Amino acid sequence: MTSSADVNSDFEAANIQRLPVNTETFKINDWVIQYKKSHILHSQCKTADKCSNSSNETCQFCIYTNMLNLPHLPEMVFPNNILYISHTSGVQIEFNALDALKLVSSGKLDLKVSCSETWMESRDPSNLGEKIKPFDWTFTTNYNGTLSGPVSTEPTEERINIERLKEREKILFYHELMLFEDELHDNGIASCTVKIRVMPSSFFVLLRYFLRVDGVLVRINDTRYFHDFATNYVLREYTNKESPVQKLQLPLPMFGDPNLISSYLPIIEGCYEKLMWPSNSTSISSDTTTIIN
């Protein structure tokens, strides 16, 4: 088992909603952790007759296209890949592709990706017709999870102890989910993943959006959640890191691994919060169990 802070590192079918969904549930103390995992989203609607009227049987492709004001979706979207972290107080932290994509800009690219003009000028314009539509074709999202229930947030000066995460401790549960990925027409990559690991003393989550526009820009938006089971709060840290490629002066292979390149990127923006819930909740159990569904 790896001990680093960044815990390292499906396809189209006739009816995505009928494909089997893998799921696993893990219980520890006051928490239930569950993931669901299945195949890629269809590239088009397969049930137009049902989706054209206002029924409850709308396919996932139509749900995504109706709720997202984007000219097109990433090449690979995993609508059934969802991570749930639930507390006995009723608080739930969820990670899913739809909420992540809701935060992609449907307008013109902001100044932070203005250097993509250099990239576009160096490419054949006939191949860029889809990219230069007025939306963020990098699918950049600052999604930091979906909160529900009686949770409150406040700024904090406390930071996640990265050195503690590097200590050797038994990993009771680990999983990684891809939420979406796009290869930017073979000119880079944009991906959004979530990883969780649970130890006897705590749990740690890394939600990461990674962007590489070849020869132009590298961006990493990370959200980390850490909870020490001896405390009554969760720390959440969001950071936006990015840099033009020419300023990095790093070996080419490093640009393909966000774990390697992350420490070389300057922090552009950071948000540090403490998530809290009512203290009178009842503990599920003092035992740790794993349930395979």
mmCIF file of C-alpha atoms in Angstrom:
data_model
loop_
_atom_site.group_PDB
_atom_site.id
_atom_site.type_symbol
_atom_site.label_atom_id
_atom_site.label_comp_id
_atom_site.label_asym_id
_atom_site.label_seq_id
_atom_site.Cartn_x
_atom_site.Cartn_y
_atom_site.Cartn_z
ATOM 1 C CA MET A 1 0.000 0.000 0.000
ATOM 2 C CA THR A 2 1.293 3.454 -0.862
ATOM 3 C CA SER A 3 1.791 5.951 1.953
ATOM 4 C CA SER A 4 2.023 9.190 -0.034
ATOM 5 C CA ALA A 5 -0.493 12.007 0.440
ATOM 6 C CA ASP A 6 -1.739 11.623 -3.120
ATOM 7 C CA VAL A 7 -2.980 8.047 -3.129
ATOM 8 C CA ASN A 8 -1.875 6.842 -6.544
ATOM 9 C CA SER A 9 -2.971 5.450 -9.241
ATOM 10 C CA ASP A 10 -15.841 0.940 -19.490
ATOM 11 C CA PHE A 11 -17.503 1.422 -22.555
ATOM 12 C CA GLU A 12 -20.593 2.001 -24.624
ATOM 13 C CA ALA A 13 -23.443 -0.532 -24.708
ATOM 14 C CA ALA A 14 -27.031 -0.774 -25.929
ATOM 15 C CA ASN A 15 -28.648 0.573 -22.778
ATOM 16 C CA ILE A 16 -26.379 2.117 -20.155
ATOM 17 C CA GLN A 17 -29.113 2.145 -17.502
ATOM 18 C CA ARG A 18 -29.392 -1.646 -17.672
ATOM 19 C CA LEU A 19 -25.703 -2.322 -17.278
ATOM 20 C CA PRO A 20 -24.593 -3.792 -13.943
ATOM 21 C CA VAL A 21 -23.337 -1.320 -11.390
ATOM 22 C CA ASN A 22 -20.526 -2.389 -9.083
ATOM 23 C CA THR A 23 -20.950 -1.152 -5.548
ATOM 24 C CA GLU A 24 -19.261 -1.593 -2.197
ATOM 25 C CA THR A 25 -20.148 -0.256 1.225
ATOM 26 C CA PHE A 26 -17.710 0.226 4.087
ATOM 27 C CA LYS A 27 -18.702 1.177 7.644
ATOM 28 C CA ILE A 28 -16.426 2.627 10.283
ATOM 29 C CA ASN A 29 -17.465 4.387 13.513
ATOM 30 C CA ASP A 30 -20.026 7.108 12.633
ATOM 31 C CA TRP A 31 -19.429 6.837 8.883
ATOM 32 C CA VAL A 32 -20.716 4.858 5.920
ATOM 33 C CA ILE A 33 -18.634 5.032 2.758
ATOM 34 C CA GLN A 34 -20.055 3.711 -0.493
ATOM 35 C CA TYR A 35 -19.058 3.837 -4.111
ATOM 36 C CA LYS A 36 -20.964 2.911 -7.255
ATOM 37 C CA LYS A 37 -19.186 2.252 -10.521
ATOM 38 C CA SER A 38 -20.346 1.426 -14.036
ATOM 39 C CA HIS A 39 -19.812 2.137 -17.706
ATOM 40 C CA ILE A 40 -19.380 5.177 -19.903
ATOM 41 C CA LEU A 41 -22.229 7.493 -20.913
ATOM 42 C CA HIS A 42 -23.819 6.975 -24.315
ATOM 43 C CA SER A 43 -22.735 9.349 -27.070
ATOM 44 C CA GLN A 44 -26.362 9.836 -28.119
ATOM 45 C CA CYS A 45 -29.928 9.211 -26.967
ATOM 46 C CA LYS A 46 -31.071 5.619 -27.498
ATOM 47 C CA THR A 47 -34.665 6.076 -26.353
ATOM 48 C CA ALA A 48 -35.850 9.242 -28.126
ATOM 49 C CA ASP A 49 -39.508 8.179 -27.930
ATOM 50 C CA LYS A 50 -39.395 8.102 -24.122
ATOM 51 C CA CYS A 51 -37.113 11.093 -23.654
ATOM 52 C CA SER A 52 -39.144 13.372 -25.920
ATOM 53 C CA ASN A 53 -42.032 13.427 -23.443
ATOM 54 C CA SER A 54 -41.863 14.399 -19.792
ATOM 55 C CA SER A 55 -41.606 10.937 -18.261
ATOM 56 C CA ASN A 56 -39.441 9.643 -15.455
ATOM 57 C CA GLU A 57 -37.621 7.372 -17.898
ATOM 58 C CA THR A 58 -35.343 10.018 -19.403
ATOM 59 C CA CYS A 59 -32.027 8.424 -20.370
ATOM 60 C CA GLN A 60 -28.800 9.587 -18.774
ATOM 61 C CA PHE A 61 -27.535 11.125 -22.017
ATOM 62 C CA CYS A 62 -30.580 13.407 -22.161
ATOM 63 C CA ILE A 63 -30.287 14.227 -18.462
ATOM 64 C CA TYR A 64 -26.723 15.403 -19.029
ATOM 65 C CA THR A 65 -27.413 17.326 -22.229
ATOM 66 C CA ASN A 66 -30.526 18.997 -20.771
ATOM 67 C CA MET A 67 -28.858 20.043 -17.533
ATOM 68 C CA LEU A 68 -25.506 21.143 -18.971
ATOM 69 C CA ASN A 69 -25.336 24.165 -21.241
ATOM 70 C CA LEU A 70 -22.354 22.850 -23.212
ATOM 71 C CA PRO A 71 -21.918 22.339 -26.994
ATOM 72 C CA HIS A 72 -20.614 18.851 -26.266
ATOM 73 C CA LEU A 73 -19.613 16.634 -23.377
ATOM 74 C CA PRO A 74 -16.175 15.186 -22.600
ATOM 75 C CA GLU A 75 -15.294 12.102 -24.625
ATOM 76 C CA MET A 76 -15.731 9.871 -21.593
ATOM 77 C CA VAL A 77 -18.271 10.619 -18.862
ATOM 78 C CA PHE A 78 -19.086 8.086 -16.142
ATOM 79 C CA PRO A 79 -22.540 8.996 -14.808
ATOM 80 C CA ASN A 80 -22.762 6.015 -12.443
ATOM 81 C CA ASN A 81 -19.358 6.538 -10.860
ATOM 82 C CA ILE A 82 -20.321 8.091 -7.534
ATOM 83 C CA LEU A 83 -18.653 8.208 -4.127
ATOM 84 C CA TYR A 84 -20.819 8.762 -1.040
ATOM 85 C CA ILE A 85 -19.521 9.521 2.458
ATOM 86 C CA SER A 86 -22.348 9.631 5.024
ATOM 87 C CA HIS A 87 -22.308 10.528 8.722
ATOM 88 C CA THR A 88 -24.879 9.479 11.339
ATOM 89 C CA SER A 89 -25.825 13.159 11.777
ATOM 90 C CA GLY A 90 -27.316 13.123 8.260
ATOM 91 C CA VAL A 91 -24.388 14.910 6.638
ATOM 92 C CA GLN A 92 -23.385 13.488 3.266
ATOM 93 C CA ILE A 93 -20.427 14.279 1.018
ATOM 94 C CA GLU A 94 -20.888 13.133 -2.566
ATOM 95 C CA PHE A 95 -18.705 13.190 -5.674
ATOM 96 C CA ASN A 96 -20.267 12.775 -9.131
ATOM 97 C CA ALA A 97 -19.626 13.783 -12.742
ATOM 98 C CA LEU A 98 -22.827 15.771 -13.312
ATOM 99 C CA ASP A 99 -22.178 18.233 -10.492
ATOM 100 C CA ALA A 100 -18.551 18.566 -11.605
ATOM 101 C CA LEU A 101 -19.557 19.416 -15.184
ATOM 102 C CA LYS A 102 -22.187 21.920 -14.029
ATOM 103 C CA LEU A 103 -19.291 24.212 -13.080
ATOM 104 C CA VAL A 104 -17.704 24.202 -16.553
ATOM 105 C CA SER A 105 -18.077 27.638 -18.144
ATOM 106 C CA SER A 106 -20.552 27.813 -21.016
ATOM 107 C CA GLY A 107 -19.212 31.221 -22.042
ATOM 108 C CA LYS A 108 -15.904 32.369 -23.439
ATOM 109 C CA LEU A 109 -12.668 31.123 -21.915
ATOM 110 C CA ASP A 110 -11.523 33.225 -18.985
ATOM 111 C CA LEU A 111 -8.132 34.928 -18.814
ATOM 112 C CA LYS A 112 -6.568 31.978 -17.043
ATOM 113 C CA VAL A 113 -6.631 30.009 -20.296
ATOM 114 C CA SER A 114 -5.918 32.900 -22.628
ATOM 115 C CA CYS A 115 -2.544 31.331 -23.480
ATOM 116 C CA SER A 116 -4.526 28.692 -25.407
ATOM 117 C CA GLU A 117 -4.580 31.281 -28.224
ATOM 118 C CA THR A 118 -0.900 30.511 -28.744
ATOM 119 C CA TRP A 119 -1.782 26.843 -29.002
ATOM 120 C CA MET A 120 -4.603 27.492 -31.492
ATOM 121 C CA GLU A 121 -2.397 29.678 -33.684
ATOM 122 C CA SER A 122 0.073 26.811 -33.967
ATOM 123 C CA ARG A 123 -2.590 24.344 -35.176
ATOM 124 C CA ASP A 124 -4.466 23.950 -38.422
ATOM 125 C CA PRO A 125 -7.649 26.069 -38.002
ATOM 126 C CA SER A 126 -9.649 23.489 -39.966
ATOM 127 C CA ASN A 127 -9.175 21.069 -37.060
ATOM 128 C CA LEU A 128 -10.268 23.525 -34.385
ATOM 129 C CA GLY A 129 -13.844 24.295 -35.394
ATOM 130 C CA GLU A 130 -15.348 22.514 -32.428
ATOM 131 C CA LYS A 131 -12.815 23.831 -29.923
ATOM 132 C CA ILE A 132 -13.226 27.536 -30.584
ATOM 133 C CA LYS A 133 -16.941 27.612 -29.832
ATOM 134 C CA PRO A 134 -17.692 29.962 -26.935
ATOM 135 C CA PHE A 135 -17.340 27.520 -24.059
ATOM 136 C CA ASP A 136 -14.476 26.195 -21.980
ATOM 137 C CA TRP A 137 -13.309 23.290 -24.136
ATOM 138 C CA THR A 138 -10.814 22.339 -21.385
ATOM 139 C CA PHE A 139 -13.791 21.368 -19.165
ATOM 140 C CA THR A 140 -12.109 23.159 -16.256
ATOM 141 C CA THR A 141 -14.104 22.741 -13.056
ATOM 142 C CA ASN A 142 -13.493 23.955 -9.518
ATOM 143 C CA TYR A 143 -15.904 21.337 -8.184
ATOM 144 C CA ASN A 144 -15.077 20.469 -4.584
ATOM 145 C CA GLY A 145 -17.788 17.937 -3.782
ATOM 146 C CA THR A 146 -21.522 18.028 -3.111
ATOM 147 C CA LEU A 147 -22.597 18.589 0.494
ATOM 148 C CA SER A 148 -26.029 17.854 1.947
ATOM 149 C CA GLY A 149 -27.602 17.528 5.375
ATOM 150 C CA PRO A 150 -26.962 19.598 8.531
ATOM 151 C CA VAL A 151 -23.408 20.597 7.634
ATOM 152 C CA SER A 152 -21.845 23.995 8.264
ATOM 153 C CA THR A 153 -18.591 25.370 6.864
ATOM 154 C CA GLU A 154 -16.222 28.009 8.133
ATOM 155 C CA PRO A 155 -12.740 29.216 7.140
ATOM 156 C CA THR A 156 -9.905 27.708 9.140
ATOM 157 C CA GLU A 157 -6.215 28.220 9.733
ATOM 158 C CA GLU A 158 -5.780 24.511 10.406
ATOM 159 C CA ARG A 159 -4.166 22.542 7.610
ATOM 160 C CA ILE A 160 -4.146 18.872 6.666
ATOM 161 C CA ASN A 161 -1.015 17.284 8.090
ATOM 162 C CA ILE A 162 0.619 15.894 4.956
ATOM 163 C CA GLU A 163 3.455 14.342 6.955
ATOM 164 C CA ARG A 164 0.926 12.338 8.937
ATOM 165 C CA LEU A 165 -0.513 10.983 5.702
ATOM 166 C CA LYS A 166 2.955 9.764 4.744
ATOM 167 C CA GLU A 167 3.223 7.647 7.875
ATOM 168 C CA ARG A 168 2.726 3.914 7.516
ATOM 169 C CA GLU A 169 -0.761 2.989 8.659
ATOM 170 C CA LYS A 170 -2.932 0.075 7.651
ATOM 171 C CA ILE A 171 -5.302 0.955 4.801
ATOM 172 C CA LEU A 172 -8.694 -0.566 5.539
ATOM 173 C CA PHE A 173 -10.440 0.655 2.392
ATOM 174 C CA TYR A 174 -9.304 2.249 -0.864
ATOM 175 C CA HIS A 175 -10.944 3.071 -4.170
ATOM 176 C CA GLU A 176 -10.485 5.366 -7.162
ATOM 177 C CA LEU A 177 -13.190 6.564 -9.568
ATOM 178 C CA MET A 178 -12.931 8.383 -12.888
ATOM 179 C CA LEU A 179 -15.683 10.995 -13.263
ATOM 180 C CA PHE A 180 -14.805 12.254 -16.757
ATOM 181 C CA GLU A 181 -11.932 12.481 -19.221
ATOM 182 C CA ASP A 182 -11.266 14.159 -22.572
ATOM 183 C CA GLU A 183 -8.125 14.003 -24.725
ATOM 184 C CA LEU A 184 -8.746 17.461 -26.247
ATOM 185 C CA HIS A 185 -8.554 16.065 -29.770
ATOM 186 C CA ASP A 186 -5.145 14.474 -29.077
ATOM 187 C CA ASN A 187 -3.699 17.799 -27.916
ATOM 188 C CA GLY A 188 -3.607 17.049 -24.202
ATOM 189 C CA ILE A 189 -5.896 15.744 -21.517
ATOM 190 C CA ALA A 190 -8.570 16.935 -19.111
ATOM 191 C CA SER A 191 -9.691 14.547 -16.410
ATOM 192 C CA CYS A 192 -11.544 14.507 -13.120
ATOM 193 C CA THR A 193 -10.978 11.699 -10.608
ATOM 194 C CA VAL A 194 -11.706 11.005 -6.962
ATOM 195 C CA LYS A 195 -9.785 8.702 -4.612
ATOM 196 C CA ILE A 196 -10.461 7.679 -1.037
ATOM 197 C CA ARG A 197 -8.501 5.758 1.539
ATOM 198 C CA VAL A 198 -9.600 4.859 5.043
ATOM 199 C CA MET A 199 -7.196 4.105 7.885
ATOM 200 C CA PRO A 200 -7.999 3.057 11.486
ATOM 201 C CA SER A 201 -7.503 6.658 12.646
ATOM 202 C CA SER A 202 -8.875 8.720 9.738
ATOM 203 C CA PHE A 203 -10.006 8.984 6.136
ATOM 204 C CA PHE A 204 -8.549 10.990 3.271
ATOM 205 C CA VAL A 205 -10.124 11.982 -0.075
ATOM 206 C CA LEU A 206 -8.453 13.537 -3.091
ATOM 207 C CA LEU A 207 -10.693 15.011 -5.802
ATOM 208 C CA ARG A 208 -8.528 16.122 -8.728
ATOM 209 C CA TYR A 209 -9.130 17.957 -11.988
ATOM 210 C CA PHE A 210 -6.028 17.697 -14.188
ATOM 211 C CA LEU A 211 -5.481 19.649 -17.415
ATOM 212 C CA ARG A 212 -2.569 19.475 -19.814
ATOM 213 C CA VAL A 213 -2.708 21.417 -23.081
ATOM 214 C CA ASP A 214 0.387 20.145 -24.872
ATOM 215 C CA GLY A 215 3.109 22.779 -25.087
ATOM 216 C CA VAL A 216 0.909 25.425 -23.512
ATOM 217 C CA LEU A 217 -0.565 24.944 -20.031
ATOM 218 C CA VAL A 218 -0.754 22.626 -17.035
ATOM 219 C CA ARG A 219 -3.475 23.066 -14.412
ATOM 220 C CA ILE A 220 -4.394 21.035 -11.335
ATOM 221 C CA ASN A 221 -7.446 21.780 -9.198
ATOM 222 C CA ASP A 222 -7.250 19.635 -6.053
ATOM 223 C CA THR A 223 -9.753 19.246 -3.250
ATOM 224 C CA ARG A 224 -8.609 17.289 -0.220
ATOM 225 C CA TYR A 225 -10.820 16.069 2.599
ATOM 226 C CA PHE A 226 -9.302 14.776 5.821
ATOM 227 C CA HIS A 227 -11.117 13.556 8.920
ATOM 228 C CA ASP A 228 -9.476 12.362 12.127
ATOM 229 C CA PHE A 229 -12.025 10.069 13.796
ATOM 230 C CA ALA A 230 -11.090 11.610 17.164
ATOM 231 C CA THR A 231 -12.452 15.001 16.031
ATOM 232 C CA ASN A 232 -15.934 16.290 15.185
ATOM 233 C CA TYR A 233 -15.055 18.023 11.917
ATOM 234 C CA VAL A 234 -13.621 17.432 8.445
ATOM 235 C CA LEU A 235 -10.916 19.592 6.907
ATOM 236 C CA ARG A 236 -11.440 20.566 3.265
ATOM 237 C CA GLU A 237 -8.690 22.195 1.235
ATOM 238 C CA TYR A 238 -9.127 23.414 -2.350
ATOM 239 C CA THR A 239 -6.166 24.623 -4.414
ATOM 240 C CA ASN A 240 -5.860 25.813 -8.003
ATOM 241 C CA LYS A 241 -2.347 25.360 -9.399
ATOM 242 C CA GLU A 242 -1.266 26.178 -12.938
ATOM 243 C CA SER A 243 1.624 27.290 -15.085
ATOM 244 C CA PRO A 244 2.497 27.852 -18.733
ATOM 245 C CA VAL A 245 4.558 24.911 -19.948
ATOM 246 C CA GLN A 246 7.513 27.070 -21.015
ATOM 247 C CA LYS A 247 8.044 28.244 -17.436
ATOM 248 C CA LEU A 248 8.363 24.743 -16.008
ATOM 249 C CA GLN A 249 11.500 23.490 -17.797
ATOM 250 C CA LEU A 250 10.809 19.885 -16.818
ATOM 251 C CA PRO A 251 11.402 16.546 -18.586
ATOM 252 C CA LEU A 252 8.575 15.687 -20.980
ATOM 253 C CA PRO A 253 7.487 12.462 -19.164
ATOM 254 C CA MET A 254 6.636 14.476 -16.044
ATOM 255 C CA PHE A 255 3.838 16.290 -17.858
ATOM 256 C CA GLY A 256 1.843 13.083 -18.087
ATOM 257 C CA ASP A 257 1.782 12.442 -14.336
ATOM 258 C CA PRO A 258 -0.057 14.966 -12.137
ATOM 259 C CA ASN A 259 1.482 13.408 -9.013
ATOM 260 C CA LEU A 260 4.966 14.255 -10.281
ATOM 261 C CA ILE A 261 4.295 17.714 -11.662
ATOM 262 C CA SER A 262 1.984 19.027 -8.944
ATOM 263 C CA SER A 263 4.753 20.213 -6.624
ATOM 264 C CA TYR A 264 6.250 22.355 -9.434
ATOM 265 C CA LEU A 265 3.052 24.320 -10.060
ATOM 266 C CA PRO A 266 2.449 27.573 -8.164
ATOM 267 C CA ILE A 267 -0.748 27.957 -6.149
ATOM 268 C CA ILE A 268 -2.994 30.539 -7.815
ATOM 269 C CA GLU A 269 -5.931 30.208 -5.427
ATOM 270 C CA GLY A 270 -6.626 28.370 -2.192
ATOM 271 C CA CYS A 271 -9.620 27.838 0.076
ATOM 272 C CA TYR A 272 -9.331 26.141 3.483
ATOM 273 C CA GLU A 273 -12.457 25.157 5.385
ATOM 274 C CA LYS A 274 -13.703 23.171 8.326
ATOM 275 C CA LEU A 275 -16.907 21.135 7.856
ATOM 276 C CA MET A 276 -18.950 20.540 11.013
ATOM 277 C CA TRP A 277 -22.203 18.836 12.011
ATOM 278 C CA PRO A 278 -24.420 18.496 15.115
ATOM 279 C CA SER A 279 -22.557 16.755 17.941
ATOM 280 C CA ASN A 280 -25.503 14.787 19.341
ATOM 281 C CA SER A 281 -25.547 12.099 16.636
ATOM 282 C CA THR A 282 -25.565 8.411 17.557
ATOM 283 C CA SER A 283 -22.603 6.282 16.550
ATOM 284 C CA ILE A 284 -23.309 3.433 14.109
ATOM 285 C CA SER A 285 -20.816 1.038 15.653
ATOM 286 C CA SER A 286 -17.355 0.920 17.074
ATOM 287 C CA ASP A 287 -16.537 -1.956 14.733
ATOM 288 C CA THR A 288 -15.305 -1.773 11.168
ATOM 289 C CA THR A 289 -17.087 -3.916 8.562
ATOM 290 C CA THR A 290 -17.015 -4.209 4.821
ATOM 291 C CA ILE A 291 -20.119 -5.173 2.884
ATOM 292 C CA ILE A 292 -19.963 -6.239 -0.759
ATOM 293 C CA ASN A 293 -23.246 -5.730 -2.613
#
